[in-house]
Amino acid sequence: MGTATVDNGVNVQALLDAREALKGSPEAAQFTWRASCKWQNGTHSQTNIGGFFGLGQEQRHKTETSFEADHPEIFASQDNGITPIEYVLVGLASCLTAGVAAVAQNRGIQLRSVESKLEGKMDIRGILGVDSDVRNGYDDIKVTFKIDADASKKEIEAIVAQSQKRSAVYDIITNPVNVSVEVA
Amino acid sequence: MGTATVDNGVNVQALLDAREALKGSPEAAQFTWRASCKWQNGTHSQTNIGGFFGLGQEQRHKTETSFEADHPEIFASQDNGITPIEYVLVGLASCLTAGVAAVAQNRGIQLRSVESKLEGKMDIRGILGVDSDVRNGYDDIKVTFKIDADASKKEIEAIVAQSQKRSAVYDIITNPVNVSVEVA
């Protein structure tokens, strides 16, 4: 199958060029992603994302975006937005999906549709402080992809596996990240 | 200071009641949070959050919400939404902020404003496959709170520390979570 006829909308050549360019200039590869958050009331907050630093200079998204987060009504909150841990699922789903598209493009495989369902299991006795042996976060997360593509089941599984291998959010969730929290 | 005069908008009594109730029925504390994601084109995807399972039954958010994610233009993408890893910052910011409000309420401390800035450092040579010793995700994340409240610096720092201790997203990022990825 010729890759020339395959178009998943990913500019793989640009990514391969970036890989070559960054081999010689590791300092350009140092990115800082940023968010700023304002408490609204109760458990409701608003987080803004606008700019970041990368390739040696300040960068801006095309638009600044705001995200509402809250706890649901069954936690005696107002449900003014999805919960913080649901945002983690959004990040994981979108990271793996972008990876599937990029890897498929690189392998010359045309995608027709990529859908996924995510389920994160959590025992809320952790965050409520009922039992100190129960963790606060997810016990585990299950991601199930349904992919329609010009490829065998085996090729599709290999694409998904490679996406996992290169996924930033998959790494963040499955491995420890150092987080420091300070009061100014 | 009487807690009766303090109102951060968090119904702490309901949370304390829930804690008591769940001590005797751990099965009601088992939650499943869900997301479904659809690839749009290139690295652009849309993730929907609507319902979840908890307290022994299906639950719905007041509204179903969609989230666009993409890679930025400097990665040869369309920037149709924030990046997947920025969603992780949204989750962390909102989780710690909700915790600050709840802990302050429980301690009888009135909050006037809670703001935070988050910075996640990442070496993109990881996701590009330039150097296998470079991880894909964040090297580290720094969160800086600026809080105006009827409390000393020491009390404010203690509130933030307690919020960290009970934060689901802080746990997910700083500790490993099992993630399984399958193709249906």
mmCIF file of C-alpha atoms in Angstrom:
data_model
loop_
_atom_site.group_PDB
_atom_site.id
_atom_site.type_symbol
_atom_site.label_atom_id
_atom_site.label_comp_id
_atom_site.label_asym_id
_atom_site.label_seq_id
_atom_site.Cartn_x
_atom_site.Cartn_y
_atom_site.Cartn_z
ATOM 1 C CA MET A 1 0.000 0.000 0.000
ATOM 2 C CA GLY A 2 1.459 3.368 -0.970
ATOM 3 C CA THR A 3 1.584 5.997 1.790
ATOM 4 C CA ALA A 4 0.897 8.686 -0.836
ATOM 5 C CA THR A 5 -2.740 7.624 -0.986
ATOM 6 C CA VAL A 6 -3.153 7.616 2.779
ATOM 7 C CA ASP A 7 -4.286 10.810 4.499
ATOM 8 C CA ASN A 8 -5.165 10.772 8.180
ATOM 9 C CA GLY A 9 -4.492 14.509 8.436
ATOM 10 C CA VAL A 10 -1.200 14.089 10.254
ATOM 11 C CA ASN A 11 1.896 15.712 8.812
ATOM 12 C CA VAL A 12 4.277 12.881 9.631
ATOM 13 C CA GLN A 13 7.101 14.371 7.581
ATOM 14 C CA ALA A 14 7.082 17.483 9.779
ATOM 15 C CA LEU A 15 7.327 15.281 12.879
ATOM 16 C CA LEU A 16 10.181 13.267 11.391
ATOM 17 C CA ASP A 17 11.923 16.533 10.461
ATOM 18 C CA ALA A 18 11.402 17.829 14.017
ATOM 19 C CA ARG A 19 12.901 14.628 15.370
ATOM 20 C CA GLU A 20 16.014 15.131 13.239
ATOM 21 C CA ALA A 21 16.292 18.820 14.135
ATOM 22 C CA LEU A 22 15.941 18.206 17.884
ATOM 23 C CA LYS A 23 18.656 15.556 17.867
ATOM 24 C CA GLY A 24 21.150 18.384 17.532
ATOM 25 C CA SER A 25 19.459 20.944 19.791
ATOM 26 C CA PRO A 26 18.042 19.337 22.932
ATOM 27 C CA GLU A 27 17.434 22.754 24.524
ATOM 28 C CA ALA A 28 14.725 23.500 21.918
ATOM 29 C CA ALA A 29 12.922 20.335 23.058
ATOM 30 C CA GLN A 30 12.385 21.697 26.588
ATOM 31 C CA PHE A 31 8.713 22.638 26.873
ATOM 32 C CA THR A 32 6.758 24.203 29.721
ATOM 33 C CA TRP A 33 2.978 23.768 29.606
ATOM 34 C CA ARG A 34 0.957 26.137 31.769
ATOM 35 C CA ALA A 35 -2.435 26.555 33.344
ATOM 36 C CA SER A 36 -3.910 29.145 35.686
ATOM 37 C CA CYS A 37 -6.844 28.344 37.933
ATOM 38 C CA LYS A 38 -9.318 30.514 39.838
ATOM 39 C CA TRP A 39 -11.597 29.250 42.558
ATOM 40 C CA GLN A 40 -15.210 30.270 41.884
ATOM 41 C CA ASN A 41 -17.216 28.997 44.877
ATOM 42 C CA GLY A 42 -17.560 25.705 46.710
ATOM 43 C CA THR A 43 -15.799 23.012 44.691
ATOM 44 C CA HIS A 44 -16.225 24.972 41.435
ATOM 45 C CA SER A 45 -13.120 26.341 39.707
ATOM 46 C CA GLN A 46 -12.189 27.708 36.314
ATOM 47 C CA THR A 47 -8.875 26.887 34.656
ATOM 48 C CA ASN A 48 -7.449 28.854 31.740
ATOM 49 C CA ILE A 49 -4.996 27.641 29.140
ATOM 50 C CA GLY A 50 -3.430 30.118 26.748
ATOM 51 C CA GLY A 51 0.312 30.010 26.273
ATOM 52 C CA PHE A 52 3.251 27.696 26.701
ATOM 53 C CA PHE A 53 6.987 27.726 26.171
ATOM 54 C CA GLY A 54 8.737 25.602 23.561
ATOM 55 C CA LEU A 55 11.240 25.624 20.695
ATOM 56 C CA GLY A 56 13.118 28.265 22.663
ATOM 57 C CA GLN A 57 10.348 30.855 22.868
ATOM 58 C CA GLU A 58 6.881 31.745 24.143
ATOM 59 C CA GLN A 59 4.049 30.223 22.140
ATOM 60 C CA ARG A 60 0.287 30.898 22.119
ATOM 61 C CA HIS A 61 -2.657 28.681 21.339
ATOM 62 C CA LYS A 62 -4.895 30.131 18.608
ATOM 63 C CA THR A 63 -7.454 30.826 21.347
ATOM 64 C CA GLU A 64 -7.352 30.908 25.133
ATOM 65 C CA THR A 65 -9.734 28.303 26.567
ATOM 66 C CA SER A 66 -11.497 28.080 29.940
ATOM 67 C CA PHE A 67 -12.513 24.865 31.649
ATOM 68 C CA GLU A 68 -15.077 24.575 34.430
ATOM 69 C CA ALA A 69 -14.667 21.857 37.032
ATOM 70 C CA ASP A 70 -16.873 20.958 39.964
ATOM 71 C CA HIS A 71 -18.137 18.022 41.970
ATOM 72 C CA PRO A 72 -21.491 16.429 41.114
ATOM 73 C CA GLU A 73 -24.771 16.977 42.935
ATOM 74 C CA ILE A 74 -24.538 13.618 44.708
ATOM 75 C CA PHE A 75 -21.502 15.093 46.528
ATOM 76 C CA ALA A 76 -23.668 18.056 47.607
ATOM 77 C CA SER A 77 -22.013 20.255 44.960
ATOM 78 C CA GLN A 78 -23.426 22.232 42.030
ATOM 79 C CA ASP A 79 -22.085 20.184 39.076
ATOM 80 C CA ASN A 80 -20.956 23.325 37.266
ATOM 81 C CA GLY A 81 -18.484 21.241 35.257
ATOM 82 C CA ILE A 82 -17.033 17.767 35.042
ATOM 83 C CA THR A 83 -14.952 16.473 37.938
ATOM 84 C CA PRO A 84 -11.164 16.915 38.047
ATOM 85 C CA ILE A 85 -10.536 13.193 37.570
ATOM 86 C CA GLU A 86 -12.736 13.105 34.490
ATOM 87 C CA TYR A 87 -10.315 15.662 32.975
ATOM 88 C CA VAL A 88 -7.622 13.003 33.368
ATOM 89 C CA LEU A 89 -9.717 10.678 31.166
ATOM 90 C CA VAL A 90 -10.093 13.451 28.566
ATOM 91 C CA GLY A 91 -6.307 13.811 28.495
ATOM 92 C CA LEU A 92 -5.680 10.080 28.205
ATOM 93 C CA ALA A 93 -8.314 9.516 25.504
ATOM 94 C CA SER A 94 -7.118 12.387 23.344
ATOM 95 C CA CYS A 95 -3.424 11.534 23.745
ATOM 96 C CA LEU A 96 -3.858 7.911 22.689
ATOM 97 C CA THR A 97 -6.181 8.918 19.828
ATOM 98 C CA ALA A 98 -3.727 11.473 18.410
ATOM 99 C CA GLY A 99 -1.043 8.805 18.644
ATOM 100 C CA VAL A 100 -3.157 6.282 16.754
ATOM 101 C CA ALA A 101 -3.620 8.775 13.909
ATOM 102 C CA ALA A 102 0.072 9.662 13.775
ATOM 103 C CA VAL A 103 1.305 6.067 13.925
ATOM 104 C CA ALA A 104 -1.228 4.913 11.312
ATOM 105 C CA GLN A 105 -0.120 7.720 8.996
ATOM 106 C CA ASN A 106 3.529 6.775 9.481
ATOM 107 C CA ARG A 107 2.700 3.148 8.642
ATOM 108 C CA GLY A 108 0.662 4.063 5.576
ATOM 109 C CA ILE A 109 -2.639 2.865 7.007
ATOM 110 C CA GLN A 110 -5.814 4.796 6.230
ATOM 111 C CA LEU A 111 -8.129 5.280 9.217
ATOM 112 C CA ARG A 112 -11.863 5.589 8.709
ATOM 113 C CA SER A 113 -12.942 5.932 12.343
ATOM 114 C CA VAL A 114 -11.339 5.742 15.764
ATOM 115 C CA GLU A 115 -13.554 5.600 18.826
ATOM 116 C CA SER A 116 -12.704 4.764 22.398
ATOM 117 C CA LYS A 117 -14.482 4.223 25.678
ATOM 118 C CA LEU A 118 -12.696 4.846 28.950
ATOM 119 C CA GLU A 119 -13.625 3.635 32.404
ATOM 120 C CA GLY A 120 -11.792 4.690 35.555
ATOM 121 C CA LYS A 121 -12.559 2.759 38.726
ATOM 122 C CA MET A 122 -12.309 4.615 42.004
ATOM 123 C CA ASP A 123 -13.209 3.840 45.592
ATOM 124 C CA ILE A 124 -14.303 7.194 47.025
ATOM 125 C CA ARG A 125 -13.584 6.049 50.587
ATOM 126 C CA GLY A 126 -10.043 7.251 49.804
ATOM 127 C CA ILE A 127 -10.783 10.942 49.212
ATOM 128 C CA LEU A 128 -13.360 10.931 52.027
ATOM 129 C CA GLY A 129 -10.774 9.624 54.480
ATOM 130 C CA VAL A 130 -12.858 6.573 55.460
ATOM 131 C CA ASP A 131 -10.000 4.088 55.102
ATOM 132 C CA SER A 132 -6.330 5.065 54.825
ATOM 133 C CA ASP A 133 -5.607 1.846 52.899
ATOM 134 C CA VAL A 134 -7.802 3.055 50.022
ATOM 135 C CA ARG A 135 -5.982 5.274 47.526
ATOM 136 C CA ASN A 136 -7.409 8.644 46.493
ATOM 137 C CA GLY A 137 -7.125 8.202 42.750
ATOM 138 C CA TYR A 138 -8.116 5.595 40.206
ATOM 139 C CA ASP A 139 -7.560 1.937 41.049
ATOM 140 C CA ASP A 140 -7.366 1.264 37.365
ATOM 141 C CA ILE A 141 -8.391 2.634 34.005
ATOM 142 C CA LYS A 142 -9.600 0.595 31.054
ATOM 143 C CA VAL A 143 -9.461 1.960 27.513
ATOM 144 C CA THR A 144 -11.251 0.122 24.697
ATOM 145 C CA PHE A 145 -10.665 1.204 21.106
ATOM 146 C CA LYS A 146 -12.933 0.500 18.176
ATOM 147 C CA ILE A 147 -11.067 1.268 14.973
ATOM 148 C CA ASP A 148 -12.172 1.016 11.369
ATOM 149 C CA ALA A 149 -9.137 1.084 9.072
ATOM 150 C CA ASP A 150 -7.566 -0.465 5.999
ATOM 151 C CA ALA A 151 -5.641 -2.921 8.151
ATOM 152 C CA SER A 152 -5.822 -6.271 9.890
ATOM 153 C CA LYS A 153 -6.755 -6.647 13.546
ATOM 154 C CA LYS A 154 -3.092 -7.401 14.252
ATOM 155 C CA GLU A 155 -1.907 -4.238 12.485
ATOM 156 C CA ILE A 156 -4.494 -2.178 14.362
ATOM 157 C CA GLU A 157 -3.392 -3.648 17.688
ATOM 158 C CA ALA A 158 0.202 -2.814 16.816
ATOM 159 C CA ILE A 159 -0.755 0.812 16.058
ATOM 160 C CA VAL A 160 -2.513 1.126 19.413
ATOM 161 C CA ALA A 161 0.463 -0.438 21.203
ATOM 162 C CA GLN A 162 2.862 2.013 19.570
ATOM 163 C CA SER A 163 0.587 4.922 20.483
ATOM 164 C CA GLN A 164 0.729 3.799 24.142
ATOM 165 C CA LYS A 165 4.491 3.541 23.947
ATOM 166 C CA ARG A 166 4.811 7.195 22.859
ATOM 167 C CA SER A 167 1.923 8.686 24.832
ATOM 168 C CA ALA A 168 2.752 11.504 27.241
ATOM 169 C CA VAL A 169 -0.459 11.145 29.256
ATOM 170 C CA TYR A 170 -0.228 7.342 29.435
ATOM 171 C CA ASP A 171 3.266 7.813 30.885
ATOM 172 C CA ILE A 172 2.071 10.441 33.390
ATOM 173 C CA ILE A 173 -0.728 8.171 34.666
ATOM 174 C CA THR A 174 1.143 4.870 34.729
ATOM 175 C CA ASN A 175 4.418 6.205 36.153
ATOM 176 C CA PRO A 176 5.175 8.596 39.016
ATOM 177 C CA VAL A 177 5.650 12.299 38.225
ATOM 178 C CA ASN A 178 7.168 14.682 40.739
ATOM 179 C CA VAL A 179 4.663 17.401 41.712
ATOM 180 C CA SER A 180 5.631 20.258 44.021
ATOM 181 C CA VAL A 181 2.932 22.413 45.555
ATOM 182 C CA GLU A 182 3.797 25.776 47.126
ATOM 183 C CA VAL A 183 2.023 28.751 48.605
ATOM 184 C CA ALA A 184 3.335 32.073 47.285
ATOM 185 C CA MET B 1 -13.703 31.947 64.907
ATOM 186 C CA GLY B 2 -17.117 30.307 64.588
ATOM 187 C CA THR B 3 -17.616 28.058 61.604
ATOM 188 C CA ALA B 4 -21.225 29.278 61.408
ATOM 189 C CA THR B 5 -20.019 32.584 59.936
ATOM 190 C CA VAL B 6 -17.767 30.906 57.373
ATOM 191 C CA ASP B 7 -19.205 30.065 53.971
ATOM 192 C CA ASN B 8 -16.942 28.836 51.185
ATOM 193 C CA GLY B 9 -19.888 27.197 49.450
ATOM 194 C CA VAL B 10 -18.889 23.673 50.456
ATOM 195 C CA ASN B 11 -21.428 21.521 52.286
ATOM 196 C CA VAL B 12 -18.947 19.903 54.649
ATOM 197 C CA GLN B 13 -21.674 18.332 56.760
ATOM 198 C CA ALA B 14 -22.928 16.371 53.751
ATOM 199 C CA LEU B 15 -19.387 15.102 53.137
ATOM 200 C CA LEU B 16 -18.968 14.108 56.790
ATOM 201 C CA ASP B 17 -22.355 12.343 56.629
ATOM 202 C CA ALA B 18 -21.278 10.532 53.450
ATOM 203 C CA ARG B 19 -18.084 9.426 55.168
ATOM 204 C CA GLU B 20 -20.107 7.927 58.018
ATOM 205 C CA ALA B 21 -22.600 6.274 55.664
ATOM 206 C CA LEU B 22 -19.887 4.708 53.475
ATOM 207 C CA LYS B 23 -18.083 3.222 56.475
ATOM 208 C CA GLY B 24 -20.855 0.636 56.625
ATOM 209 C CA SER B 25 -21.389 0.146 52.877
ATOM 210 C CA PRO B 26 -18.107 0.042 50.951
ATOM 211 C CA GLU B 27 -19.887 -1.214 47.812
ATOM 212 C CA ALA B 28 -21.660 2.163 47.466
ATOM 213 C CA ALA B 29 -18.227 3.840 47.389
ATOM 214 C CA GLN B 30 -17.216 2.050 44.169
ATOM 215 C CA PHE B 31 -17.374 4.608 41.369
ATOM 216 C CA THR B 32 -16.757 4.277 37.641
ATOM 217 C CA TRP B 33 -16.019 7.492 35.758
ATOM 218 C CA ARG B 34 -16.430 7.363 31.993
ATOM 219 C CA ALA B 35 -15.429 9.145 28.828
ATOM 220 C CA SER B 36 -15.966 8.426 25.159
ATOM 221 C CA CYS B 37 -13.681 9.809 22.497
ATOM 222 C CA LYS B 38 -14.018 10.219 18.728
ATOM 223 C CA TRP B 39 -11.148 10.947 16.398
ATOM 224 C CA GLN B 40 -11.921 13.943 14.172
ATOM 225 C CA ASN B 41 -8.921 14.287 11.843
ATOM 226 C CA GLY B 42 -5.156 14.458 12.270
ATOM 227 C CA THR B 43 -4.377 14.822 15.976
ATOM 228 C CA HIS B 44 -7.786 16.375 16.681
ATOM 229 C CA SER B 45 -10.275 14.448 18.833
ATOM 230 C CA GLN B 46 -13.458 15.143 20.736
ATOM 231 C CA THR B 47 -14.151 13.559 24.130
ATOM 232 C CA ASN B 48 -17.605 13.438 25.703
ATOM 233 C CA ILE B 49 -18.414 13.166 29.392
ATOM 234 C CA GLY B 50 -21.998 12.533 30.454
ATOM 235 C CA GLY B 51 -22.645 9.806 32.979
ATOM 236 C CA PHE B 52 -20.887 7.805 35.632
ATOM 237 C CA PHE B 53 -21.675 5.051 38.108
ATOM 238 C CA GLY B 54 -21.687 5.583 41.867
ATOM 239 C CA LEU B 55 -23.650 5.088 45.068
ATOM 240 C CA GLY B 56 -24.885 1.848 43.547
ATOM 241 C CA GLN B 57 -26.506 3.285 40.428
ATOM 242 C CA GLU B 58 -26.072 5.169 37.167
ATOM 243 C CA GLN B 59 -25.672 8.926 37.575
ATOM 244 C CA ARG B 60 -25.758 11.785 35.058
ATOM 245 C CA HIS B 61 -24.069 15.156 35.011
ATOM 246 C CA LYS B 62 -26.546 18.034 34.617
ATOM 247 C CA THR B 63 -25.213 18.459 31.084
ATOM 248 C CA GLU B 64 -23.096 16.357 28.759
ATOM 249 C CA THR B 65 -19.871 18.184 27.879
ATOM 250 C CA SER B 66 -17.531 17.878 24.885
ATOM 251 C CA PHE B 67 -13.823 18.621 24.949
ATOM 252 C CA GLU B 68 -11.675 19.278 21.903
ATOM 253 C CA ALA B 69 -8.022 18.279 21.974
ATOM 254 C CA ASP B 70 -5.331 18.728 19.372
ATOM 255 C CA HIS B 71 -1.655 19.456 18.946
ATOM 256 C CA PRO B 72 -0.460 23.025 18.361
ATOM 257 C CA GLU B 73 0.535 24.565 15.050
ATOM 258 C CA ILE B 74 4.251 24.312 15.866
ATOM 259 C CA PHE B 75 3.758 20.521 15.723
ATOM 260 C CA ALA B 76 2.252 20.909 12.235
ATOM 261 C CA SER B 77 -1.261 20.409 13.663
ATOM 262 C CA GLN B 78 -4.377 22.585 13.594
ATOM 263 C CA ASP B 79 -4.595 23.617 17.297
ATOM 264 C CA ASN B 80 -8.321 22.838 17.407
ATOM 265 C CA GLY B 81 -8.103 22.453 21.184
ATOM 266 C CA ILE B 82 -5.594 22.307 24.009
ATOM 267 C CA THR B 83 -3.129 19.426 24.111
ATOM 268 C CA PRO B 84 -3.868 16.201 25.988
ATOM 269 C CA ILE B 85 -1.221 16.903 28.621
ATOM 270 C CA GLU B 86 -2.671 20.338 29.313
ATOM 271 C CA TYR B 87 -5.898 18.538 30.297
ATOM 272 C CA VAL B 88 -3.851 16.844 33.016
ATOM 273 C CA LEU B 89 -2.997 20.303 34.395
ATOM 274 C CA VAL B 90 -6.701 21.269 34.317
ATOM 275 C CA GLY B 91 -7.492 18.164 36.369
ATOM 276 C CA LEU B 92 -4.725 18.787 38.889
ATOM 277 C CA ALA B 93 -5.516 22.490 39.330
ATOM 278 C CA SER B 94 -9.227 21.923 39.839
ATOM 279 C CA CYS B 95 -8.756 18.956 42.175
ATOM 280 C CA LEU B 96 -6.389 20.811 44.504
ATOM 281 C CA THR B 97 -8.578 23.937 44.396
ATOM 282 C CA ALA B 98 -11.753 22.051 45.328
ATOM 283 C CA GLY B 99 -9.790 20.466 48.161
ATOM 284 C CA VAL B 100 -8.599 23.828 49.444
ATOM 285 C CA ALA B 101 -12.205 25.070 49.610
ATOM 286 C CA ALA B 102 -13.435 21.936 51.361
ATOM 287 C CA VAL B 103 -10.597 21.801 53.900
ATOM 288 C CA ALA B 104 -10.875 25.524 54.652
ATOM 289 C CA GLN B 105 -14.612 25.117 55.235
ATOM 290 C CA ASN B 106 -14.009 22.172 57.544
ATOM 291 C CA ARG B 107 -11.467 24.244 59.504
ATOM 292 C CA GLY B 108 -13.737 27.282 59.749
ATOM 293 C CA ILE B 109 -11.539 29.489 57.583
ATOM 294 C CA GLN B 110 -13.158 31.951 55.184
ATOM 295 C CA LEU B 111 -11.550 32.102 51.753
ATOM 296 C CA ARG B 112 -11.642 35.310 49.721
ATOM 297 C CA SER B 113 -9.689 34.150 46.678
ATOM 298 C CA VAL B 114 -7.745 31.094 45.600
ATOM 299 C CA GLU B 115 -5.591 31.287 42.509
ATOM 300 C CA SER B 116 -2.957 28.931 41.229
ATOM 301 C CA LYS B 117 -0.412 28.751 38.455
ATOM 302 C CA LEU B 118 0.767 25.407 37.134
ATOM 303 C CA GLU B 119 3.862 24.636 35.106
ATOM 304 C CA GLY B 120 4.606 21.208 33.662
ATOM 305 C CA LYS B 121 8.092 20.640 32.272
ATOM 306 C CA MET B 122 8.460 18.218 29.411
ATOM 307 C CA ASP B 123 11.271 17.233 27.073
ATOM 308 C CA ILE B 124 9.530 16.485 23.776
ATOM 309 C CA ARG B 125 12.426 14.327 22.604
ATOM 310 C CA GLY B 126 10.576 11.570 24.498
ATOM 311 C CA ILE B 127 7.364 11.518 22.448
ATOM 312 C CA LEU B 128 9.308 12.106 19.230
ATOM 313 C CA GLY B 129 11.458 9.059 19.907
ATOM 314 C CA VAL B 130 14.741 11.007 19.712
ATOM 315 C CA ASP B 131 16.187 9.556 22.905
ATOM 316 C CA SER B 132 14.807 6.475 24.662
ATOM 317 C CA ASP B 133 16.197 7.746 27.993
ATOM 318 C CA VAL B 134 13.817 10.732 27.879
ATOM 319 C CA ARG B 135 10.380 10.009 29.293
ATOM 320 C CA ASN B 136 7.227 10.832 27.320
ATOM 321 C CA GLY B 137 5.384 12.705 30.052
ATOM 322 C CA TYR B 138 6.135 15.539 32.421
ATOM 323 C CA ASP B 139 9.507 15.592 34.165
ATOM 324 C CA ASP B 140 7.891 17.567 36.926
ATOM 325 C CA ILE B 141 4.962 19.825 37.679
ATOM 326 C CA LYS B 142 5.052 22.895 39.886
ATOM 327 C CA VAL B 143 1.884 24.321 41.423
ATOM 328 C CA THR B 144 1.949 27.735 43.111
ATOM 329 C CA PHE B 145 -1.075 28.883 45.097
ATOM 330 C CA LYS B 146 -1.918 32.469 45.962
ATOM 331 C CA ILE B 147 -4.630 32.446 48.606
ATOM 332 C CA ASP B 148 -6.382 35.328 50.327
ATOM 333 C CA ALA B 149 -8.137 34.088 53.480
ATOM 334 C CA ASP B 150 -8.837 34.857 57.121
ATOM 335 C CA ALA B 151 -5.852 32.795 58.185
ATOM 336 C CA SER B 152 -2.106 32.901 58.800
ATOM 337 C CA LYS B 153 0.417 31.801 56.182
ATOM 338 C CA LYS B 154 0.983 28.677 58.282
ATOM 339 C CA GLU B 155 -2.737 27.838 58.376
ATOM 340 C CA ILE B 156 -3.004 28.386 54.622
ATOM 341 C CA GLU B 157 -0.033 26.121 53.982
ATOM 342 C CA ALA B 158 -1.640 23.457 56.170
ATOM 343 C CA ILE B 159 -4.883 23.688 54.159
ATOM 344 C CA VAL B 160 -2.986 23.227 50.895
ATOM 345 C CA ALA B 161 -1.037 20.294 52.346
ATOM 346 C CA GLN B 162 -4.255 18.589 53.453
ATOM 347 C CA SER B 163 -5.799 19.177 50.022
ATOM 348 C CA GLN B 164 -2.795 17.416 48.438
ATOM 349 C CA LYS B 165 -3.149 14.551 50.887
ATOM 350 C CA ARG B 166 -6.750 13.926 49.783
ATOM 351 C CA SER B 167 -6.472 14.809 46.108
ATOM 352 C CA ALA B 168 -7.458 12.127 43.602
ATOM 353 C CA VAL B 169 -5.613 13.739 40.689
ATOM 354 C CA TYR B 170 -2.465 14.454 42.725
ATOM 355 C CA ASP B 171 -2.432 10.732 43.588
ATOM 356 C CA ILE B 172 -2.958 9.689 39.958
ATOM 357 C CA ILE B 173 -0.048 11.849 38.760
ATOM 358 C CA THR B 174 2.436 11.168 41.557
ATOM 359 C CA ASN B 175 1.778 7.410 41.855
ATOM 360 C CA PRO B 176 1.410 4.662 39.254
ATOM 361 C CA VAL B 177 -2.082 3.748 38.051
ATOM 362 C CA ASN B 178 -2.747 0.559 36.113
ATOM 363 C CA VAL B 179 -4.063 1.365 32.622
ATOM 364 C CA SER B 180 -5.142 -1.395 30.227
ATOM 365 C CA VAL B 181 -5.677 -0.590 26.567
ATOM 366 C CA GLU B 182 -7.563 -2.991 24.332
ATOM 367 C CA VAL B 183 -8.895 -3.127 20.790
ATOM 368 C CA ALA B 184 -12.498 -4.347 20.603
#
